[in-house]
XYZ file of C-alpha atoms in Angstrom:
429
model
C 22.863 22.476 3.711
C 23.223 18.725 3.544
C 20.120 16.848 2.475
C 21.698 13.409 2.595
C 19.238 12.448 5.320
C 16.339 12.945 2.906
C 18.040 10.931 0.166
C 18.585 8.130 2.672
C 14.962 8.325 3.850
C 13.618 8.212 0.300
C 15.783 5.248 -0.660
C 14.785 3.306 2.449
C 11.055 3.626 1.761
C 9.956 1.979 -1.517
C 6.480 1.291 -0.069
C 4.155 2.946 2.461
C 4.980 0.224 4.992
C 8.702 0.866 4.719
C 8.060 4.623 4.977
C 6.229 4.061 8.263
C 9.050 1.849 9.501
C 11.618 4.515 8.584
C 9.594 7.219 10.336
C 9.503 5.009 13.427
C 13.281 4.656 13.404
C 13.842 8.410 13.086
C 11.298 9.244 15.788
C 12.582 6.472 18.034
C 16.043 8.045 17.863
C 14.375 11.288 18.989
C 12.984 9.577 22.133
C 9.470 8.954 20.853
C 7.792 6.007 22.555
C 5.885 3.547 20.379
C 2.357 2.945 21.682
C -0.423 0.597 20.622
C -3.775 2.036 19.618
C -5.358 -1.055 21.148
C -4.424 0.233 24.618
C -5.307 3.449 26.523
C -3.076 6.361 25.560
C -0.564 7.661 28.118
C -1.998 10.482 30.202
C 1.192 12.346 30.996
C 3.610 14.447 28.957
C 5.874 12.843 26.404
C 6.551 11.954 22.797
C 4.522 9.160 21.237
C 4.122 7.375 17.905
C 1.607 4.781 16.728
C 1.362 3.062 13.367
C -0.974 0.760 11.465
C 0.107 -0.512 8.040
C 0.936 2.505 5.877
C -0.392 4.964 8.496
C 1.785 6.621 11.128
C 0.691 9.139 13.769
C 3.025 10.893 16.222
C 2.337 13.551 18.837
C 3.944 15.497 21.657
C 2.245 16.414 24.952
C 4.080 19.183 26.857
C 4.761 19.323 30.570
C 1.971 20.922 32.596
C -0.414 21.309 29.683
C -3.524 23.381 30.402
C -6.418 21.174 29.212
C -8.701 24.178 28.982
C -6.409 25.774 26.410
C -5.696 22.580 24.469
C -5.380 22.824 20.697
C -3.754 20.731 18.002
C -1.245 21.685 15.348
C -1.579 18.865 12.822
C 0.784 18.316 9.898
C -0.524 15.733 7.458
C 1.119 14.045 4.471
C 0.852 10.664 2.754
C 3.088 7.640 2.364
C 1.747 6.154 -0.881
C 2.788 6.919 -4.460
C 1.437 5.770 -7.847
C 2.995 2.461 -8.881
C 2.497 -1.088 -10.176
C 1.160 -3.587 -7.629
C 1.418 -7.350 -7.924
C -1.809 -9.276 -8.470
C -2.841 -12.196 -6.276
C -2.576 -14.634 -9.196
C 0.682 -13.106 -10.325
C 2.170 -15.650 -12.723
C 1.778 -14.783 -16.413
C 3.395 -16.416 -19.445
C 3.507 -15.015 -22.978
C 5.637 -15.808 -26.030
C 8.044 -17.832 -23.897
C 8.563 -15.088 -21.292
C 7.696 -15.341 -17.597
C 5.923 -12.191 -16.454
C 4.089 -10.849 -13.401
C 0.540 -9.562 -13.515
C 0.142 -6.085 -12.040
C -2.586 -3.624 -11.129
C -2.114 0.092 -11.777
C -2.242 1.954 -8.461
C -3.169 5.631 -8.633
C -2.520 8.123 -11.414
C 0.639 6.563 -12.818
C 2.531 8.289 -15.635
C 2.672 4.990 -17.457
C 5.437 5.830 -19.924
C 7.864 6.572 -17.095
C 7.803 2.912 -16.030
C 9.148 1.687 -19.364
C 12.765 0.479 -19.632
C 13.403 0.849 -15.886
C 15.099 -1.593 -13.534
C 12.457 -2.540 -10.977
C 12.719 -4.164 -7.569
C 9.955 -5.623 -5.419
C 8.852 -4.627 -1.943
C 5.870 -4.461 0.375
C 4.287 -6.502 3.133
C 3.202 -10.109 3.376
C 0.731 -11.633 5.813
C 1.957 -15.035 7.004
C 0.592 -17.678 9.335
C 2.267 -17.441 12.741
C 2.007 -19.483 15.933
C -0.369 -16.922 17.475
C -2.232 -15.957 14.324
C -1.501 -13.898 11.191
C 1.709 -11.842 11.232
C 2.975 -9.022 9.028
C 6.402 -9.275 7.390
C 8.150 -6.582 5.370
C 9.840 -7.662 2.144
C 12.378 -5.625 0.166
C 14.455 -6.895 -2.743
C 16.302 -4.046 -4.450
C 17.821 -6.156 -7.195
C 16.675 -5.302 -10.757
C 14.145 -8.124 -10.919
C 11.569 -6.730 -13.339
C 11.499 -4.657 -16.499
C 8.784 -3.336 -18.828
C 10.524 -3.038 -22.215
C 9.222 -0.534 -24.705
C 8.231 -1.697 -28.181
C 10.947 -0.982 -30.753
C 10.186 1.960 -33.017
C 10.539 -0.335 -36.064
C 7.358 -2.083 -34.888
C 5.458 1.104 -34.069
C 6.179 3.675 -36.779
C 3.003 5.608 -35.858
C 4.560 6.703 -32.579
C 6.211 9.619 -34.389
C 2.857 11.036 -35.469
C 0.454 9.744 -32.826
C 2.681 9.649 -29.753
C 3.110 6.740 -27.386
C -0.154 4.895 -26.764
C -0.130 2.503 -23.789
C -2.900 0.117 -22.796
C -2.549 -0.416 -19.017
C -3.934 -3.950 -19.294
C -1.731 -5.089 -22.180
C 1.465 -3.060 -22.155
C 2.555 -2.695 -18.509
C 3.087 -6.373 -17.651
C 6.732 -6.625 -16.546
C 9.164 -9.337 -17.606
C 10.235 -11.643 -14.798
C 12.444 -14.159 -16.598
C 13.375 -15.435 -20.056
C 11.758 -18.861 -20.160
C 10.397 -20.611 -17.096
C 10.523 -19.127 -13.609
C 9.464 -20.298 -10.156
C 5.952 -19.372 -9.131
C 5.769 -15.924 -7.583
C 4.399 -17.282 -4.300
C 7.379 -19.635 -4.111
C 9.729 -16.698 -4.659
C 8.018 -14.753 -1.855
C 8.293 -17.748 0.460
C 11.994 -18.174 -0.304
C 12.600 -14.458 0.275
C 11.008 -14.670 3.715
C 12.388 -18.121 4.542
C 8.931 -19.606 5.051
C 6.741 -22.196 3.355
C 4.485 -20.979 0.560
C 1.619 -22.618 2.457
C 2.146 -20.027 5.203
C 1.452 -17.076 2.887
C -1.992 -15.628 3.580
C -1.810 -12.505 1.398
C 0.445 -9.737 0.181
C 0.597 -6.050 -0.692
C 3.657 -6.095 -2.929
C 4.684 -3.562 -5.527
C 7.381 -2.741 -8.045
C 9.735 0.200 -7.513
C 12.598 1.886 -9.342
C 15.901 0.664 -7.909
C 17.834 3.736 -9.096
C 18.795 5.618 -5.918
C 17.939 9.281 -5.266
C 20.545 11.744 -6.540
C 21.468 15.406 -6.540
C 21.466 16.610 -10.149
C 21.918 19.781 -12.160
C 24.969 21.918 -12.856
C 25.270 22.986 -9.225
C 23.684 19.899 -7.655
C 20.776 22.020 -6.477
C 18.079 19.639 -7.714
C 16.912 16.371 -6.183
C 15.804 13.511 -8.450
C 14.074 10.535 -6.880
C 11.144 8.202 -6.920
C 8.257 8.987 -4.562
C 9.010 12.683 -4.002
C 5.215 12.881 -4.080
C 4.799 12.606 -1.192
C 7.638 11.190 0.884
C 9.436 14.533 0.517
C 6.707 16.101 2.681
C 6.400 13.051 4.930
C 10.051 12.933 5.925
C 10.344 16.725 6.236
C 7.412 16.420 8.652
C 9.110 13.635 10.591
C 12.336 15.637 10.971
C 10.410 18.798 11.865
C 8.527 17.048 14.671
C 11.680 15.353 15.955
C 13.455 18.734 16.035
C 10.537 20.540 17.681
C 9.764 17.887 20.315
C 12.341 18.848 22.990
C 11.159 22.470 22.983
C 7.496 21.423 23.137
C 7.956 18.939 25.985
C 10.001 21.398 28.030
C 7.434 24.184 27.625
C 5.046 25.123 30.396
C 2.014 23.933 28.404
C 0.111 27.137 29.079
C -0.778 27.700 25.432
C -2.134 24.154 25.138
C -0.366 23.396 21.846
C -0.145 19.672 21.026
C 1.815 18.997 17.799
C 0.580 15.998 15.787
C 2.042 14.420 12.665
C -0.129 12.100 10.580
C 1.178 10.206 7.565
C -1.749 8.647 5.727
C -1.904 5.861 3.191
C -4.099 5.716 0.047
C -4.177 9.433 -0.823
C -3.419 8.607 -4.440
C -6.647 6.631 -4.792
C -9.022 8.903 -2.872
C -8.116 8.327 0.809
C -11.150 6.127 1.505
C -9.701 3.397 3.709
C -9.084 2.587 7.359
C -5.619 4.151 7.053
C -6.569 7.003 4.708
C -7.577 10.587 5.397
C -11.259 9.817 4.796
C -11.177 7.291 7.637
C -11.609 8.017 11.342
C -8.031 7.380 12.518
C -6.967 10.997 13.087
C -10.289 12.143 14.546
C -10.232 9.211 16.970
C -6.619 9.883 17.962
C -7.224 13.571 18.680
C -10.235 12.780 20.847
C -8.295 10.115 22.743
C -5.466 12.587 23.371
C -8.008 15.075 24.729
C -9.480 12.454 27.045
C -5.996 11.417 28.191
C -5.123 14.968 29.294
C -8.403 15.319 31.189
C -10.868 16.915 28.775
C -14.385 15.660 28.097
C -15.917 15.516 24.625
C -17.307 19.037 24.829
C -13.912 20.454 25.718
C -12.348 18.383 22.942
C -14.706 19.803 20.326
C -13.878 23.284 21.567
C -10.162 22.526 21.204
C -10.662 21.760 17.516
C -11.874 25.308 16.868
C -8.494 26.575 18.090
C -6.509 24.097 16.012
C -4.795 24.162 12.618
C -4.133 21.495 9.994
C -1.234 21.839 7.559
C -1.719 19.514 4.589
C 1.781 19.063 3.157
C 1.940 17.729 -0.396
C 3.823 18.438 -3.603
C 3.082 21.524 -5.685
C 3.503 21.938 -9.433
C 6.544 23.966 -10.451
C 6.151 25.802 -13.755
C 7.462 23.455 -16.442
C 9.780 25.287 -18.850
C 8.646 23.159 -21.809
C 4.927 23.499 -21.022
C 4.536 27.016 -19.665
C 1.101 27.233 -21.295
C -0.218 24.549 -18.906
C 0.227 26.881 -15.933
C -1.701 29.915 -14.708
C 0.280 32.892 -16.087
C -0.079 35.023 -12.966
C 1.000 32.242 -10.579
C 4.346 30.962 -11.835
C 6.113 28.632 -9.379
C 9.871 28.021 -9.119
C 11.870 25.347 -7.319
C 14.232 26.497 -4.546
C 12.121 29.629 -4.104
C 10.188 28.760 -0.939
C 7.147 26.781 0.126
C 4.054 26.904 -2.050
C 0.624 27.706 -0.605
C -2.052 26.123 -2.796
C -5.410 27.809 -3.376
C -8.498 26.621 -5.249
C -11.870 28.361 -5.210
C -13.648 25.003 -5.584
C -11.934 23.577 -2.495
C -9.740 21.058 -4.250
C -7.259 22.600 -1.839
C -8.514 23.550 1.617
C -6.660 26.868 1.998
C -8.730 29.961 2.723
C -7.796 33.506 3.750
C -7.770 32.604 7.455
C -5.547 29.519 7.206
C -3.321 31.198 4.615
C -2.864 34.143 6.935
C -1.773 31.872 9.763
C 0.801 29.976 7.702
C 2.155 33.120 6.048
C 2.674 34.643 9.482
C 4.512 31.483 10.576
C 6.701 31.560 7.461
C 7.460 35.256 7.869
C 8.629 34.719 11.435
C 10.699 31.705 10.333
C 12.264 33.569 7.407
C 10.818 31.201 4.798
C 9.741 32.643 1.407
C 6.234 31.775 0.213
C 4.770 31.297 -3.270
C 1.124 30.819 -4.233
C -0.133 28.180 -6.659
C -3.481 28.462 -8.425
C -4.556 26.071 -11.205
C -5.729 27.100 -14.665
C -9.509 27.336 -15.116
C -9.447 25.150 -18.223
C -7.685 22.167 -16.603
C -9.059 19.863 -13.888
C -7.302 20.386 -10.568
C -5.928 17.589 -8.425
C -6.546 17.423 -4.702
C -4.892 16.428 -1.421
C -5.726 15.191 2.058
C -6.469 18.825 2.948
C -10.171 19.098 2.010
C -10.868 15.593 3.329
C -9.207 16.292 6.688
C -10.883 19.683 6.977
C -14.252 18.040 6.362
C -13.567 15.282 8.890
C -12.460 17.610 11.686
C -13.964 21.025 10.985
C -10.517 22.560 11.549
C -8.994 25.441 9.544
C -6.656 23.844 7.011
C -3.935 25.110 4.701
C -2.526 23.204 1.737
C 1.150 23.771 1.030
C 4.221 21.937 -0.185
C 7.471 22.041 -2.090
C 7.550 22.710 -5.832
C 8.357 19.797 -8.122
C 8.357 18.664 -11.740
C 7.235 15.341 -13.245
C 4.675 14.642 -10.521
C 3.499 10.997 -10.648
C 6.451 9.956 -12.777
C 8.521 7.022 -11.581
C 11.263 9.634 -11.000
C 10.370 13.165 -9.956
C 12.376 16.380 -9.509
C 12.473 18.932 -6.689
C 14.779 21.631 -5.330
C 17.420 21.041 -2.656
C 16.841 24.404 -0.948
C 13.153 23.563 -0.585
C 14.012 20.705 1.764
C 15.042 23.348 4.278
C 12.171 25.646 3.385
C 9.543 22.988 4.047
C 11.205 21.498 7.132
C 11.659 24.966 8.688
C 8.023 25.823 7.976
C 6.670 22.640 9.535
C 8.963 22.944 12.558
C 7.827 26.532 13.105
C 4.187 25.458 12.738
C 4.642 22.738 15.365
C 6.128 25.305 17.755
C 3.961 28.367 17.169
C 0.755 27.658 15.227
């Protein structure tokens, strides 16, 4: 199968804001109508999408839906990835070099950012005639670089390994000698005056494009696989499922919802993160729009399902001892259901049973990931969303290597596995 669409999606989305814009383009081409959350939601059937910053939410209401049977099938993912973000007072000078001050965002594998060609992208708030406006900025030229220290000046690296201080050693080079102020560069890029800049959320990104790699081209190497892989598979799955959902008779009450959150990598606590109220508010507003009251809405949640789609750890061939021996995970071998007894993942026997049934009917193989007891386990939007909504939730995703590196690795066949699973969930969960 061709996965060029995913490569194109990944390359187009160096920041959460560009990911949301790309999702809007794909859904718009699938006849989704953009709506404002500042206005009442449409009451009739249709396909809708709403976005705020790095958050996008899309849903489908079928013809003739039975409000009394209403339930939600929610697929959630996140648009943010660990990276280097530009400080407000960005201009730094050292030893005759012009540099940019950065903040470390999320759990960055710091060494992977060394000796890489980096572009700049994000959003800028500017003064407009009717108040502040948001502008997207994307410059994919190799503007920045964080050069590694030569081994001749760090002989201990052979014995002690690479030691990086995030405050001292991750400041990228911007120019040899003097350079224009960063705010002036931003203004020139947007064709505005620097006095009109009110703030920015700008970040560095690897300009190397996604690629198919390996002897048979069955692997996908790219930045931001965690978690734009899941996000864009979710977008395509909803776009594919929408015509069938809208044309249905609505008797089973199924309302598919896709939510792409921001800020998962730093704990999800924000207005556009999973710990915020955005999804809960949207679901209740959808219920009210189709004619349910709050009591009926709360009842609908008990019939619903959340699928938290995020990357899963494939077993690393060079570090097999870091993985649970009885739960080895392979790329291109199917979706991965993630379990954790301490609820770092939200899957339980009930939600796992539902997704395994969906995968069986869709012909998608399933693997199970469980973390070692002697290593701390990461988490996802799954437990947070489950706690916010009180809805059965399953954590699953596609297997990958080098998670949180500037360039990660996944399997080509798993693009189809995950997209087919999410499409089937939207149609049958």
